[in-house]
Amino acid sequence: MTIRIFNDYHILSVNAANEIIAAVSSRPKSVLCLAAGDTPKETYQLLAERSRAENIDFSQCTFVGLDEWVSIASDNPGSCHFFLREHLFKPLNIDSAQIHLFDGMSRDLDAECERMNRLVRDHGGIDLMLVGVGMNGHIGFNEPGARADQYAHVADLDSTTRSVGQKYFSQSTELRQGITLGLKHFLESRRAILLASGAKKAEVIRIALTAPVNPEMPASLIRLHPQGLAMLDADAASLLGPIAAR
Ligand code: F6R
């Protein structure tokens, strides 16, 4: 795993957008799995601006959803669906045939997991997985204690995820479960980028990147990924100590 630290959120976002563009330029048929959430917002905005200015072609890419809140409809502004549609797919003019997201409203969530597992498999795996990190160290909805050998699954959300998740919703919303690609997808992706920004993520980043790899801290698994890259702004990296100088 490599760690790269940038002065601020803007420079981090510029570089994260560069990584996505580099992936698509080197493999136009890339399978991309890009997280929702606050952290990658500016990355996607810059991606859209550059895509327009430089005619970057995403038309052969496949987009696979990382996760979704269970029982939250895709037209709810707090859903991952809604976020990705507004911040990524619409600005990049991605055709709906290229997009495969979890349906958090599915009556058969196990079948939904199987559908996404099959989809990833049939597309030959994920080329680039770009994830954020939760305040409890989760990746997607792989909550603390998630198994590294698991593909897509339904997870009971822990209290941190349930309360922090309220920030995406305009009114108090019951968040009990999430449906998510698994840590096995993360470890098997050809390239994995973990993005973190802000002082509030500093402690979780310190534990993930310096304490022993531990399933209680899913983000620590990036250290097992041969092509893992942790991209941090200076605030998120502020507690890393000597490891940051490497
Ligand atoms: C979103 C997702 C989550 C977030 C994480 C960080 O698709 O998978 O794991 O990446 O909770 O969220 P932010 O970026 O809002 O701090």
XYZ file of C-alpha atoms and ligand atoms in Angstrom:
262
model
C 0.000 0.000 0.000
C 1.101 3.527 -0.754
C 0.151 6.630 1.207
C -0.070 10.014 -0.479
C -0.747 13.144 1.518
C -1.960 16.418 0.023
C -2.020 19.891 1.544
C -5.771 20.307 1.502
C -9.087 18.880 0.356
C -8.948 20.645 -3.004
C -5.527 19.251 -3.961
C -6.623 15.832 -2.718
C -9.687 16.026 -4.965
C -7.649 17.154 -7.990
C -5.379 14.144 -7.556
C -8.214 11.693 -6.947
C -9.888 12.893 -10.166
C -6.536 12.405 -11.928
C -6.441 8.800 -10.719
C -9.891 8.053 -12.143
C -9.015 9.691 -15.449
C -5.738 7.775 -15.639
C -7.589 4.499 -15.030
C -10.130 5.201 -17.778
C -7.466 6.453 -20.202
C -5.395 3.322 -19.789
C -8.441 1.029 -19.943
C -11.498 2.600 -21.614
C -13.590 -0.442 -20.673
C -12.873 0.010 -16.967
C -15.240 -1.331 -14.343
C -15.453 1.441 -11.776
C -16.872 1.273 -8.285
C -16.987 4.773 -6.837
C -18.322 5.613 -3.383
C -21.010 8.082 -2.494
C -20.623 10.403 0.515
C -19.145 13.812 1.256
C -15.481 12.915 0.737
C -15.490 12.361 -3.062
C -17.876 15.242 -3.870
C -15.233 17.610 -5.190
C -13.424 14.746 -6.933
C -16.572 14.081 -8.974
C -17.127 17.777 -9.644
C -13.577 18.110 -10.983
C -13.976 14.902 -12.936
C -17.053 16.314 -14.664
C -15.318 19.626 -15.416
C -12.274 17.909 -16.880
C -14.381 15.411 -18.751
C -16.168 18.303 -20.502
C -13.001 20.318 -21.108
C -10.893 17.392 -22.308
C -13.551 15.169 -23.882
C -12.750 12.239 -21.623
C -14.674 9.250 -22.842
C -16.531 7.223 -20.210
C -18.866 5.614 -22.747
C -17.281 2.163 -22.506
C -17.002 2.099 -18.712
C -19.228 0.095 -16.412
C -20.240 1.632 -13.082
C -20.958 -0.706 -10.184
C -22.541 0.560 -6.970
C -20.608 0.153 -3.749
C -23.526 0.203 -1.342
C -27.003 1.432 -0.473
C -29.137 1.973 2.609
C -31.705 -0.801 2.953
C -35.331 0.421 2.692
C -34.339 3.816 1.315
C -35.762 4.547 -2.139
C -33.529 5.683 -4.976
C -35.369 9.024 -5.232
C -34.605 9.850 -1.592
C -31.884 12.559 -1.675
C -30.046 10.720 1.125
C -29.675 7.523 -0.911
C -26.410 6.517 -2.570
C -28.408 6.198 -5.818
C -29.480 9.806 -5.680
C -26.005 11.030 -4.763
C -24.300 9.173 -7.607
C -26.926 10.218 -10.121
C -26.613 13.906 -9.217
C -22.858 14.130 -8.598
C -21.465 11.597 -11.045
C -23.725 10.063 -13.662
C -25.673 13.127 -14.816
C -22.613 15.426 -14.960
C -20.660 12.771 -16.881
C -23.599 11.900 -19.164
C -23.383 8.222 -18.300
C -25.942 6.049 -20.074
C -28.239 4.123 -17.728
C -27.170 0.854 -19.410
C -23.680 1.421 -17.983
C -24.907 1.780 -14.390
C -25.545 -1.095 -11.963
C -26.522 -0.095 -8.442
C -27.940 -1.954 -5.458
C -31.681 -1.698 -5.026
C -32.075 -1.062 -1.312
C -35.856 -1.521 -1.670
C -35.590 -5.036 -3.092
C -37.867 -7.564 -1.398
C -35.154 -10.165 -1.874
C -31.904 -8.657 -0.658
C -30.025 -11.951 -0.919
C -30.940 -12.162 -4.601
C -29.841 -8.546 -4.953
C -26.434 -9.450 -3.479
C -26.201 -12.423 -5.842
C -27.127 -10.205 -8.803
C -24.310 -7.780 -7.968
C -21.812 -10.584 -7.318
C -22.665 -12.082 -10.709
C -22.425 -8.731 -12.392
C -18.946 -8.037 -11.022
C -17.859 -11.564 -11.944
C -19.309 -11.383 -15.469
C -17.504 -8.093 -16.065
C -14.181 -9.667 -15.076
C -13.864 -7.922 -11.696
C -13.474 -4.317 -10.650
C -10.650 -2.245 -12.122
C -10.831 0.651 -9.706
C -12.596 0.838 -6.382
C -12.581 4.266 -4.761
C -13.910 4.260 -1.224
C -14.296 6.644 1.671
C -13.900 5.667 5.294
C -16.586 5.855 7.954
C -16.050 7.298 11.429
C -16.015 3.687 12.656
C -13.553 2.587 9.955
C -16.146 1.047 7.647
C -15.620 0.658 3.907
C -18.884 0.741 1.994
C -21.148 -0.836 4.595
C -18.534 -3.323 5.690
C -18.948 -2.500 9.336
C -16.419 -3.281 12.095
C -16.052 -7.065 12.299
C -16.990 -7.655 8.626
C -15.309 -10.719 7.161
C -12.544 -10.260 4.608
C -13.730 -13.325 2.657
C -17.239 -12.028 2.033
C -18.662 -10.701 -1.225
C -21.895 -8.660 -1.343
C -24.003 -8.885 1.775
C -26.547 -7.159 3.963
C -25.056 -5.595 7.075
C -26.625 -4.470 10.322
C -25.388 -0.933 10.753
C -23.652 -0.044 13.980
C -24.689 2.946 16.079
C -21.978 5.201 14.611
C -23.097 4.575 11.023
C -26.759 5.018 11.968
C -26.148 8.365 13.639
C -23.458 9.768 11.285
C -25.639 8.715 8.319
C -28.296 11.205 9.390
C -26.176 13.943 7.799
C -27.307 12.817 4.334
C -31.025 13.133 5.145
C -33.112 16.273 5.570
C -35.147 14.667 8.372
C -34.459 12.029 10.985
C -34.422 8.665 9.158
C -34.333 5.144 10.485
C -31.171 3.468 9.170
C -30.890 -0.136 10.250
C -29.157 -2.033 7.483
C -27.001 -1.481 4.445
C -26.406 -3.617 1.367
C -22.837 -3.541 0.156
C -20.102 -5.066 -1.943
C -17.830 -7.050 0.338
C -14.261 -6.719 1.506
C -13.413 -9.584 -0.847
C -14.455 -7.341 -3.750
C -12.257 -4.626 -2.281
C -9.245 -6.920 -1.914
C -9.763 -8.446 -5.373
C -10.166 -5.122 -7.182
C -7.224 -4.407 -9.463
C -6.708 -1.035 -7.815
C -8.128 0.305 -4.531
C -8.063 3.910 -3.403
C -9.108 4.986 0.048
C -9.900 8.678 0.270
C -10.045 10.588 3.564
C -10.264 14.245 4.371
C -10.552 16.405 7.474
C -9.404 16.318 11.088
C -12.452 14.298 12.112
C -11.037 11.326 10.164
C -7.510 11.651 11.655
C -7.960 9.157 14.489
C -9.626 6.512 12.324
C -6.875 6.932 9.720
C -4.210 6.646 12.411
C -5.656 3.343 13.629
C -6.311 2.008 10.111
C -2.825 2.751 8.801
C -0.607 2.247 11.851
C -2.228 -0.297 14.208
C -2.173 -4.003 13.234
C -4.593 -4.935 10.426
C -7.808 -5.849 12.194
C -11.315 -6.793 10.988
C -12.669 -4.446 13.660
C -11.161 -1.660 11.516
C -12.172 -2.602 7.945
C -10.215 0.318 6.453
C -6.996 -1.289 7.735
C -7.457 -3.959 5.032
C -6.187 -1.514 2.433
C -2.754 -2.457 3.741
C -3.269 -5.989 2.414
C -4.047 -4.707 -1.080
C -1.023 -4.945 -3.397
C -2.284 -1.940 -5.377
C -3.789 -0.070 -2.435
C -3.433 3.690 -2.283
C -4.484 5.830 0.679
C -5.010 9.425 -0.442
C -5.309 11.802 2.491
C -5.381 15.494 3.080
C -3.015 16.888 5.699
C -5.756 17.088 8.339
C -6.762 13.441 7.931
C -3.058 12.470 8.027
C -2.255 14.663 11.037
C -1.937 11.806 13.559
C 0.096 9.448 11.385
C 3.494 10.435 12.744
C 6.654 9.057 11.067
C 4.729 6.764 8.655
C 3.532 9.934 6.893
C 7.099 10.866 6.003
C 7.617 7.698 3.963
C -20.736 5.663 0.702
C -19.970 4.732 1.530
C -19.539 5.077 2.918
C -18.773 6.388 2.968
C -18.219 6.657 4.364
C -17.606 8.038 4.471
O -21.030 5.053 -0.540
O -19.698 3.659 1.100
O -18.749 4.022 3.403
O -17.703 6.348 2.058
O -19.221 6.537 5.325
O -18.592 9.002 4.255
P -18.228 10.539 4.067
O -17.421 10.624 2.819
O -19.569 11.238 3.936
O -17.460 10.950 5.272
